[in-house]
Short mmCIF file of C-alpha atoms in Angstrom, two decimals:
data_model
loop_
_atom_site.label_atom_id
_atom_site.label_comp_id
_atom_site.label_asym_id
_atom_site.label_seq_id
_atom_site.Cartn_x
_atom_site.Cartn_y
_atom_site.Cartn_z
CA MET A 963 -1.27 3.36 40.72
CA PHE A 964 0.44 3.53 37.37
CA LYS A 965 3.09 0.98 37.40
CA LEU A 966 0.83 -1.39 39.25
CA ALA A 967 -2.13 -0.99 36.19
CA LEU A 968 0.06 -1.62 33.69
CA ARG A 969 1.78 -4.81 35.39
CA ASN A 970 -1.79 -5.79 35.88
CA VAL A 971 -2.30 -5.32 32.34
CA PHE A 972 0.27 -7.75 31.34
CA ARG A 973 -0.07 -10.30 34.00
CA GLN A 974 -3.64 -10.94 32.72
CA LYS A 975 -2.01 -12.23 29.49
CA LEU A 976 -5.73 -13.81 28.27
CA HIS A 977 -8.32 -11.37 29.10
CA THR A 978 -5.85 -8.46 27.95
CA ALA A 979 -5.31 -10.27 24.49
CA MET A 980 -9.19 -10.46 24.45
CA THR A 981 -9.56 -6.86 25.28
CA LEU A 982 -6.95 -5.96 22.90
CA ALA A 983 -8.09 -7.28 19.75
CA ALA A 984 -11.56 -5.93 20.19
CA ILE A 985 -10.44 -2.27 20.51
CA MET A 986 -7.98 -2.92 17.30
CA GLY A 987 -10.89 -4.14 15.17
CA GLY A 988 -13.37 -1.41 16.15
CA VAL A 989 -10.39 1.16 15.54
CA ALA A 990 -9.16 -0.49 12.40
CA GLY A 991 -12.69 -0.52 11.06
CA LEU A 992 -13.67 3.05 11.88
CA THR A 993 -10.02 4.20 10.20
CA VAL A 994 -10.67 2.01 6.79
CA ALA A 995 -14.43 2.92 6.82
CA GLY A 996 -13.68 6.80 7.38
CA GLY A 997 -10.56 6.68 4.59
CA TRP A 998 -12.68 5.11 2.12
CA ILE A 999 -15.78 7.38 2.76
CA ASN A 1000 -13.27 10.98 2.77
CA ASP A 1001 -11.62 9.43 -0.85
CA ILE A 1002 -14.99 9.64 -2.08
CA PHE A 1003 -15.60 13.34 -0.92
CA VAL A 1004 -12.29 14.15 -2.56
CA GLN A 1005 -12.99 12.04 -5.78
CA LEU A 1006 -16.40 13.90 -6.26
CA SER A 1007 -14.81 16.89 -5.53
CA GLU A 1008 -12.28 16.70 -8.03
CA ALA A 1009 -14.33 15.70 -10.57
CA LEU A 1010 -16.80 18.08 -10.13
CA ILE A 1011 -14.14 20.70 -10.40
CA HIS A 1012 -11.92 19.20 -12.98
CA SER A 1013 -15.00 18.59 -15.76
CA GLN A 1014 -17.48 21.43 -15.15
CA SER A 1015 -17.37 23.62 -12.67
CA GLY A 1016 -13.65 24.59 -11.70
CA HIS A 1017 -13.01 26.09 -8.38
CA LEU A 1018 -14.28 29.37 -9.05
CA GLN A 1019 -16.64 31.23 -11.23
CA VAL A 1020 -17.64 34.66 -11.69
CA HIS A 1021 -21.18 36.33 -12.86
CA LYS A 1022 -22.67 39.07 -12.99
CA ALA A 1023 -24.54 39.61 -9.99
CA GLY A 1024 -28.08 38.13 -9.99
CA PHE A 1025 -27.30 35.73 -12.56
CA PHE A 1026 -28.00 32.39 -10.31
CA SER A 1027 -31.32 33.95 -9.49
CA ALA A 1028 -32.70 35.13 -12.56
CA GLY A 1029 -30.19 34.73 -15.22
CA SER A 1030 -31.53 31.60 -16.52
CA HIS A 1031 -34.86 33.19 -17.76
CA ALA A 1032 -32.95 36.32 -19.11
CA PRO A 1033 -29.15 35.67 -19.88
CA GLU A 1034 -28.63 38.32 -22.18
CA LYS A 1035 -29.19 40.52 -19.06
CA TYR A 1036 -26.58 39.05 -17.28
CA LEU A 1037 -23.51 39.29 -19.42
CA ILE A 1038 -20.19 40.43 -18.35
CA PRO A 1039 -18.64 43.48 -20.93
CA SER A 1040 -15.27 43.47 -21.93
CA PRO A 1041 -14.21 39.66 -20.48
CA GLU A 1042 -10.38 40.31 -20.76
CA ALA A 1043 -10.20 43.00 -18.26
CA VAL A 1044 -11.85 41.48 -15.58
CA LYS A 1045 -10.03 38.00 -16.27
CA ARG A 1046 -6.68 40.11 -16.43
CA ARG A 1047 -7.72 41.45 -12.90
CA ILE A 1048 -8.59 37.79 -11.29
CA ALA A 1049 -5.05 37.10 -12.84
CA ASN A 1050 -3.68 38.48 -10.57
CA GLU A 1051 -4.64 36.51 -7.75
CA LYS A 1052 -1.31 34.45 -6.87
CA GLU A 1053 -3.48 31.30 -6.16
CA ALA A 1054 -4.87 31.37 -9.20
CA SER A 1055 -3.65 28.91 -11.90
CA MET A 1056 -6.04 29.77 -15.16
CA VAL A 1057 -8.56 31.76 -16.05
CA MET A 1058 -11.04 31.23 -18.84
CA ALA A 1059 -14.11 32.58 -20.22
CA ARG A 1060 -17.39 30.90 -20.88
CA LEU A 1061 -20.75 31.95 -23.08
CA ASN A 1062 -23.70 29.60 -22.14
CA PHE A 1063 -26.57 28.94 -24.95
CA SER A 1064 -29.04 26.55 -25.75
CA GLY A 1065 -30.53 26.19 -29.23
CA LEU A 1066 -31.10 22.95 -31.41
CA LEU A 1067 -28.78 20.54 -33.02
CA ASN A 1068 -29.15 19.01 -36.38
CA ASN A 1069 -27.66 16.18 -38.35
CA GLY A 1070 -29.37 16.63 -41.59
CA ARG A 1071 -32.01 14.32 -40.40
CA THR A 1072 -33.30 15.06 -36.53
CA ASP A 1073 -32.76 17.97 -34.05
CA LEU A 1074 -31.80 17.56 -30.58
CA PRO A 1075 -32.20 20.32 -27.93
CA ILE A 1076 -28.91 20.88 -26.42
CA ILE A 1077 -27.60 23.26 -23.99
CA GLY A 1078 -23.97 24.38 -25.23
CA GLU A 1079 -20.54 26.44 -23.90
CA GLY A 1080 -18.85 28.45 -25.89
CA VAL A 1081 -14.95 28.02 -24.54
CA GLU A 1082 -11.61 28.47 -24.77
CA ALA A 1083 -10.40 25.33 -26.07
CA GLN A 1084 -6.49 24.80 -24.80
CA GLN A 1085 -7.50 26.18 -21.09
CA GLU A 1086 -10.65 23.92 -20.78
CA ALA A 1087 -9.07 20.98 -22.25
CA ALA A 1088 -5.85 21.44 -19.38
CA LEU A 1089 -9.15 22.34 -16.80
CA GLY A 1090 -10.91 19.26 -17.79
CA SER A 1091 -9.03 16.29 -16.38
CA SER A 1092 -11.39 14.53 -14.97
CA ILE A 1093 -13.20 14.40 -18.75
CA SER A 1094 -12.82 11.29 -20.93
CA ILE A 1095 -12.57 11.60 -24.85
CA THR A 1096 -14.12 8.35 -25.39
CA GLN A 1097 -14.08 9.01 -29.77
CA GLY A 1098 -11.66 12.13 -31.28
CA ARG A 1099 -9.58 14.31 -29.44
CA GLN A 1100 -10.12 17.78 -27.77
CA LEU A 1101 -11.32 21.01 -29.19
CA ARG A 1102 -8.30 23.27 -30.01
CA ASP A 1103 -7.48 26.90 -30.29
CA SER A 1104 -7.23 26.22 -34.10
CA ASP A 1105 -10.43 24.44 -34.44
CA THR A 1106 -12.45 27.40 -35.89
CA PHE A 1107 -15.69 25.16 -36.52
CA GLY A 1108 -14.91 22.10 -34.39
CA ILE A 1109 -17.87 20.66 -32.05
CA LEU A 1110 -17.06 18.50 -28.75
CA ILE A 1111 -20.15 16.75 -27.90
CA GLY A 1112 -21.44 14.55 -24.86
CA HIS A 1113 -21.68 10.97 -25.17
CA GLY A 1114 -25.23 11.05 -24.99
CA VAL A 1115 -25.72 13.58 -27.61
CA ALA A 1116 -23.64 11.12 -30.25
CA GLN A 1117 -25.68 8.35 -29.56
CA ALA A 1118 -29.49 10.39 -29.89
CA LEU A 1119 -28.26 11.80 -32.98
CA ASN A 1120 -25.68 8.85 -34.43
CA LEU A 1121 -22.47 11.11 -34.53
CA LYS A 1122 -18.82 10.69 -34.53
CA PRO A 1123 -15.66 12.51 -35.52
CA GLY A 1124 -15.54 13.97 -38.67
CA SER A 1125 -19.65 14.30 -38.57
CA HIS A 1126 -21.25 17.67 -39.86
CA VAL A 1127 -23.66 19.09 -37.61
CA THR A 1128 -25.43 22.43 -38.46
CA LEU A 1129 -26.11 24.41 -34.84
CA LEU A 1130 -29.62 26.75 -34.57
CA VAL A 1131 -29.58 29.21 -31.81
CA ASN A 1132 -31.42 32.46 -31.27
CA THR A 1133 -29.16 35.70 -31.07
CA LEU A 1134 -29.53 38.25 -28.39
CA GLU A 1135 -31.88 40.09 -29.99
CA GLY A 1136 -34.48 37.01 -31.43
CA ALA A 1137 -33.57 36.20 -34.82
CA LEU A 1138 -32.02 32.98 -35.69
CA ASN A 1139 -28.75 32.03 -36.55
CA SER A 1140 -27.27 28.88 -37.73
CA MET A 1141 -23.51 27.70 -38.25
CA GLU A 1142 -21.72 24.24 -39.57
CA PHE A 1143 -19.54 22.48 -37.29
CA GLU A 1144 -17.81 19.84 -37.62
CA VAL A 1145 -17.23 16.86 -34.69
CA THR A 1146 -13.86 16.89 -33.37
CA GLY A 1147 -14.36 14.59 -30.63
CA VAL A 1148 -16.98 12.61 -28.07
CA PHE A 1149 -16.39 13.19 -24.21
CA GLN A 1150 -17.70 11.80 -20.69
CA SER A 1151 -18.01 13.59 -17.96
CA PHE A 1152 -19.13 12.92 -14.09
CA SER A 1153 -22.54 13.37 -14.83
CA LYS A 1154 -24.68 11.53 -17.12
CA ASP A 1155 -27.34 13.98 -17.52
CA TYR A 1156 -25.17 16.75 -19.35
CA ASP A 1157 -23.55 14.48 -21.52
CA ALA A 1158 -26.83 13.80 -23.08
CA ARG A 1159 -27.70 17.43 -23.79
CA ALA A 1160 -23.79 19.00 -24.18
CA ILE A 1161 -21.59 20.08 -26.70
CA ARG A 1162 -18.88 22.72 -26.46
CA ILE A 1163 -18.00 25.17 -29.38
CA PRO A 1164 -14.79 27.79 -29.51
CA LEU A 1165 -16.07 30.88 -27.90
CA ALA A 1166 -15.33 32.92 -30.97
CA ALA A 1167 -17.61 31.05 -32.45
CA ALA A 1168 -20.31 31.05 -29.71
CA GLN A 1169 -20.25 34.92 -29.58
CA GLU A 1170 -20.64 34.99 -33.51
CA LEU A 1171 -23.76 32.97 -33.39
CA LEU A 1172 -25.47 35.03 -30.15
CA GLY A 1173 -24.22 38.11 -32.07
CA THR A 1174 -22.23 39.24 -28.84
CA ASP A 1175 -18.65 39.91 -27.67
CA SER A 1176 -19.06 39.61 -23.93
CA VAL A 1177 -19.83 36.12 -21.93
CA ASN A 1178 -21.73 34.75 -19.04
CA ALA A 1179 -19.34 33.52 -16.86
CA ILE A 1180 -15.06 33.67 -15.87
CA VAL A 1181 -13.95 30.33 -14.75
CA VAL A 1182 -10.95 29.97 -12.37
CA LEU A 1183 -8.66 27.21 -11.99
CA LEU A 1184 -6.68 27.56 -8.84
CA GLN A 1185 -3.42 25.74 -7.55
CA GLN A 1186 -4.90 23.85 -4.60
CA THR A 1187 -8.27 23.40 -3.85
CA SER A 1188 -8.04 24.32 -0.21
CA GLY A 1189 -7.43 28.05 -1.00
CA THR A 1190 -11.06 28.20 -2.68
CA ASP A 1191 -12.59 30.25 0.20
CA ARG A 1192 -10.19 32.58 0.84
CA VAL A 1193 -9.84 33.23 -2.62
CA ALA A 1194 -13.47 33.72 -3.13
CA ALA A 1195 -13.75 35.98 -0.60
CA SER A 1196 -10.47 38.03 -1.63
CA LEU A 1197 -12.63 38.03 -5.14
CA ASN A 1198 -15.63 38.82 -3.99
CA GLU A 1199 -14.14 42.11 -2.31
CA GLU A 1200 -12.28 43.35 -4.94
CA LEU A 1201 -15.54 42.86 -7.51
CA ARG A 1202 -18.24 43.51 -5.87
CA SER A 1203 -17.96 46.99 -6.74
CA SER A 1204 -17.81 46.09 -10.31
CA GLY A 1205 -21.59 44.78 -10.09
CA LEU A 1206 -19.94 40.51 -10.24
CA GLU A 1207 -20.72 37.94 -7.83
CA VAL A 1208 -18.34 34.96 -7.54
CA LYS A 1209 -19.58 31.40 -6.52
CA THR A 1210 -17.41 28.60 -5.54
CA TRP A 1211 -17.48 24.56 -6.92
CA VAL A 1212 -19.71 23.72 -3.86
CA GLU A 1213 -22.06 27.08 -4.52
CA LEU A 1214 -22.40 25.41 -7.66
CA ASN A 1215 -22.74 22.07 -7.08
CA ASP A 1216 -25.62 21.10 -4.98
CA PHE A 1217 -25.34 17.48 -5.29
CA TYR A 1218 -22.30 17.65 -3.87
CA GLU A 1219 -23.55 18.67 -0.17
CA LYS A 1220 -26.31 16.36 -0.59
CA THR A 1221 -23.45 13.63 -1.02
CA VAL A 1222 -21.60 15.19 1.65
CA GLU A 1223 -24.55 15.06 4.31
CA LEU A 1224 -25.84 12.04 3.33
CA TYR A 1225 -22.48 9.60 3.90
CA LYS A 1226 -21.70 11.62 7.05
CA GLY A 1227 -25.20 10.86 8.06
CA GLN A 1228 -23.92 7.15 7.29
CA PHE A 1229 -20.50 7.35 8.70
CA GLY A 1230 -22.08 8.66 12.17
CA ILE A 1231 -24.20 5.32 12.29
CA LEU A 1232 -21.77 3.49 11.82
CA GLN A 1233 -19.32 4.82 14.05
CA LEU A 1234 -22.06 4.56 16.69
CA ILE A 1235 -22.83 1.12 15.76
CA ILE A 1236 -19.37 0.08 16.47
CA LEU A 1237 -18.50 2.25 19.25
CA ILE A 1238 -21.70 -0.31 20.51
CA MET A 1239 -19.74 -3.33 19.63
CA VAL A 1240 -16.85 -2.29 21.06
CA LEU A 1241 -17.98 -1.40 24.07
CA LEU A 1242 -20.38 -5.12 24.46
CA SER A 1243 -17.38 -6.69 23.84
CA VAL A 1244 -14.88 -4.89 26.10
CA ALA A 1245 -17.34 -5.03 29.01
CA ASN A 1246 -17.26 -8.73 28.55
CA SER A 1247 -14.02 -9.29 28.82
CA VAL A 1248 -13.49 -6.30 31.47
CA ASN A 1249 -16.26 -8.15 33.50
CA MET A 1250 -14.84 -11.57 33.35
CA SER A 1251 -11.17 -9.98 34.34
CA ILE A 1252 -12.65 -8.14 36.89
CA PHE A 1253 -14.84 -10.53 38.51
CA ASN A 1254 -11.77 -13.58 38.56
CA ARG A 1255 -9.74 -10.70 40.81
CA ILE A 1256 -12.51 -10.07 43.43
CA GLY A 1257 -10.24 -11.63 45.90
CA GLU A 1258 -7.37 -9.74 44.91
CA PHE A 1259 -9.01 -6.21 45.48
CA GLY A 1260 -10.45 -7.56 48.45
CA THR A 1261 -6.98 -8.23 49.62
CA MET A 1262 -6.24 -4.81 48.85
CA MET A 1263 -8.58 -3.28 50.63
CA ALA A 1264 -7.88 -5.77 53.88
CA LEU A 1265 -4.46 -4.15 53.22
CA GLY A 1266 -6.10 -0.27 53.69
CA ASN A 1267 -6.47 0.68 50.36
CA ARG A 1268 -9.65 2.56 50.38
CA SER A 1269 -12.77 1.28 47.69
CA SER A 1270 -12.03 4.37 45.66
CA GLN A 1271 -8.40 3.26 44.90
CA VAL A 1272 -9.70 0.07 43.98
CA PHE A 1273 -12.06 1.82 41.51
CA ARG A 1274 -9.14 4.01 40.16
CA LEU A 1275 -7.28 1.02 39.45
CA VAL A 1276 -9.30 -0.46 37.07
CA ILE A 1277 -9.96 2.75 35.49
CA VAL A 1278 -6.22 3.46 34.89
CA GLU A 1279 -6.01 -0.51 33.93
CA ASN A 1280 -8.84 0.11 31.23
CA SER A 1281 -7.59 3.17 30.25
CA LEU A 1282 -4.04 1.87 29.37
CA LEU A 1283 -5.71 -0.98 27.27
CA GLY A 1284 -7.75 1.70 25.22
CA LEU A 1285 -4.77 3.44 24.44
CA ILE A 1286 -2.35 0.39 23.56
CA GLY A 1287 -5.53 -1.13 21.96
CA SER A 1288 -6.16 1.98 20.05
CA ALA A 1289 -2.37 2.56 18.81
CA LEU A 1290 -2.09 -0.79 17.52
CA GLY A 1291 -5.73 -0.14 15.91
CA LEU A 1292 -4.54 2.76 14.44
CA ALA A 1293 -1.57 1.03 13.17
CA LEU A 1294 -3.63 -1.77 11.74
CA GLY A 1295 -5.84 0.49 10.11
CA ILE A 1296 -2.89 2.47 8.58
CA ALA A 1297 -1.43 -0.84 7.05
CA LEU A 1298 -4.75 -1.90 5.64
CA ALA A 1299 -5.12 1.49 3.83
CA THR A 1300 -1.76 1.37 2.61
CA VAL A 1301 -2.15 -2.03 1.20
CA ILE A 1302 -5.81 -1.56 -0.30
CA SER A 1303 -5.24 1.87 -1.94
CA ALA A 1304 -1.97 0.05 -3.67
CA VAL A 1305 -4.35 -2.29 -5.40
CA GLY A 1306 -7.36 -0.04 -5.59
CA ILE A 1307 -10.55 -0.53 -5.46
CA GLU A 1308 -12.74 -0.70 -8.85
CA MET A 1309 -16.14 1.18 -8.20
CA PRO A 1310 -19.01 1.06 -10.51
CA PRO A 1311 -20.26 4.63 -11.50
CA PRO A 1312 -22.19 6.82 -9.34
CA PRO A 1313 -26.03 7.36 -9.62
CA ASN A 1314 -26.18 9.70 -12.55
CA ALA A 1315 -22.82 8.77 -13.86
CA ASN A 1316 -21.32 7.16 -16.83
CA VAL A 1317 -18.04 6.25 -15.12
CA GLY A 1318 -16.56 4.01 -12.50
CA TYR A 1319 -13.63 4.94 -10.76
CA ASN A 1320 -10.81 3.47 -8.65
CA ALA A 1321 -11.34 4.24 -4.91
CA GLN A 1322 -8.75 4.07 -2.19
CA ILE A 1323 -8.20 4.54 1.47
CA LEU A 1324 -6.75 8.07 2.81
CA VAL A 1325 -5.39 8.42 5.95
CA VAL A 1326 -6.91 11.29 7.37
CA PRO A 1327 -5.92 13.04 10.95
CA SER A 1328 -9.50 13.89 11.88
CA VAL A 1329 -10.18 10.23 11.50
CA LEU A 1330 -7.80 8.70 13.33
CA VAL A 1331 -7.99 10.84 15.99
CA ILE A 1332 -12.15 10.10 16.27
CA SER A 1333 -11.45 6.39 15.76
CA SER A 1334 -9.07 5.95 18.63
CA ALA A 1335 -11.10 8.38 21.02
CA ILE A 1336 -13.64 5.86 20.35
CA GLY A 1337 -11.52 3.11 21.08
CA ILE A 1338 -10.50 4.61 24.69
CA LEU A 1339 -13.71 5.93 25.69
CA ALA A 1340 -15.67 2.93 24.59
CA THR A 1341 -13.28 0.77 26.91
CA ILE A 1342 -13.25 3.70 30.04
CA ALA A 1343 -16.95 3.26 29.93
CA ALA A 1344 -17.33 -0.36 29.81
CA ALA A 1345 -14.97 -0.89 32.96
CA ILE A 1346 -16.91 2.01 34.88
CA LEU A 1347 -19.94 -0.16 36.35
CA PRO A 1348 -17.69 -3.33 36.88
CA ALA A 1349 -15.44 -1.41 38.89
CA ARG A 1350 -17.67 0.80 40.84
CA HIS A 1351 -19.39 -2.20 41.77
CA VAL A 1352 -16.54 -4.32 42.94
CA SER A 1353 -15.04 -1.18 44.74
CA ARG A 1354 -18.16 -1.82 46.73
CA ILE A 1355 -17.87 -5.63 47.65
CA PRO A 1356 -17.73 -5.80 51.50
CA ILE A 1357 -14.18 -7.05 52.59
CA ALA A 1358 -14.99 -10.13 54.44
CA GLU A 1359 -17.11 -11.13 51.24
CA ALA A 1360 -14.28 -10.06 48.35
CA LEU A 1361 -12.10 -12.03 50.71
CA ARG A 1362 -14.12 -15.41 50.54
CA GLN A 1363 -13.27 -15.69 46.85
CA ASN A 1364 -9.55 -16.71 47.19
CA PHE A 1365 -10.48 -19.60 48.92
#
C-alpha cells in the first residue's frame, strides 16, 4: 500500500506540485509568523528585565498589597545579610538593593512630582542593558550627589547633563528633607510613562534623604531567564521564615502577561485562517486528482480490491503529500527566518514606548511542530470526503470513466 501510494504521488506530477505548493506556503507562513511573535515575547521580556525589574525582586511580605500606602512599614532591615543569602544561589548573577521614594524635583524655577529609586549605581548600570543613555553617562558609585533622570523629566524641566537640581522628599518620620544633585545623564527605558517621572540617585543618598538604613527591594539578576521560576521557588522557601516574599519579573509586569495573551490570541486566529486556506487549496487539488482517477479506482475494485482499500490508498497518498509538503515548508520557513533575521526588521516603538527595536524571526521548535502538524492534518482532512465518495462509486460506473 505504501509503495503504491508513493508511486502514485510522483506519477501525478501536476496535481502533486499544486498540492505541495499550497502546503509549503501555509507551513512556511506559520513558521515565519510564529517566529516573529515569539521574538516579540523574548525582546519584550528582556527589555523589562534589563530596564526595570530584573528577574526577581525580594520584598517584605505584604508590600505589593499595601506597601504603596505605607512604604515605611515594609522596609527590609539589614539588607546586606539578605543579599549574601541570595548571592549563595548558584544561578544568581547579581544582587542589588533599591530604596523607592517619591518627591518633588526642582530646577530653580518649577517643581515636578517624581518617583525615585536609590540604587547601587555600578550594578544597576550592568543590569540596565536595555536602558539607553541619550545624553551624558550612567550613574557611577563615585557620584555621591549624581542623579540620572528620565527623558520625560529632562524635557519637562529643561535639564541636561551638568544641570543642578534640588530633590525634596518626606523622611520616614514625616519631616521634609532636601538635597542638591548634579545631572549625570538622561535615559530612555521601555516605558514612556516611567521615563516621564523616574529618577535614580545613589542608594546612600536616598537613605540619607529618607533617614533610614533599610531598603524596599532587593533585585536579583539571574544567569538565564529560563531559571526564573525554579530560583523563585527556592528563594521563597528559604526567605519565607524571615517575613520576605519573592516576585518574578512576570508577576511584576502585568503588561507583559496581557501582551502575550493578546498576541497568542491573534496567532491562534492566524493559525485557523491558514488551516482553512490550506484545507481549501488542498481540497481543490485533491478533488481534481481523485476524480480524474475514478477509472483507475474502478479497475482496482474490479480486480478484487475492496472499497476500504481504495479509501486507505487515497488517505495514505495524501498523508505522504502532507509529510513531504510540511517538510519542504519547514525548510522554506527556516530559510526565510534565517535571511530575514540576518537583515532585520525595523519596528516602530510599541505602545507606551519611546524606542523602536530590530525584530527577528526565531526558529522555535514548538512552532515548527504545530506548523507541520497543521500542514499534515489539513491535507488528510481535505482527502477524507473525496476518498469516501470515490470508494463508494459502483464498479460499473467507475469503469465507464476509462472510455
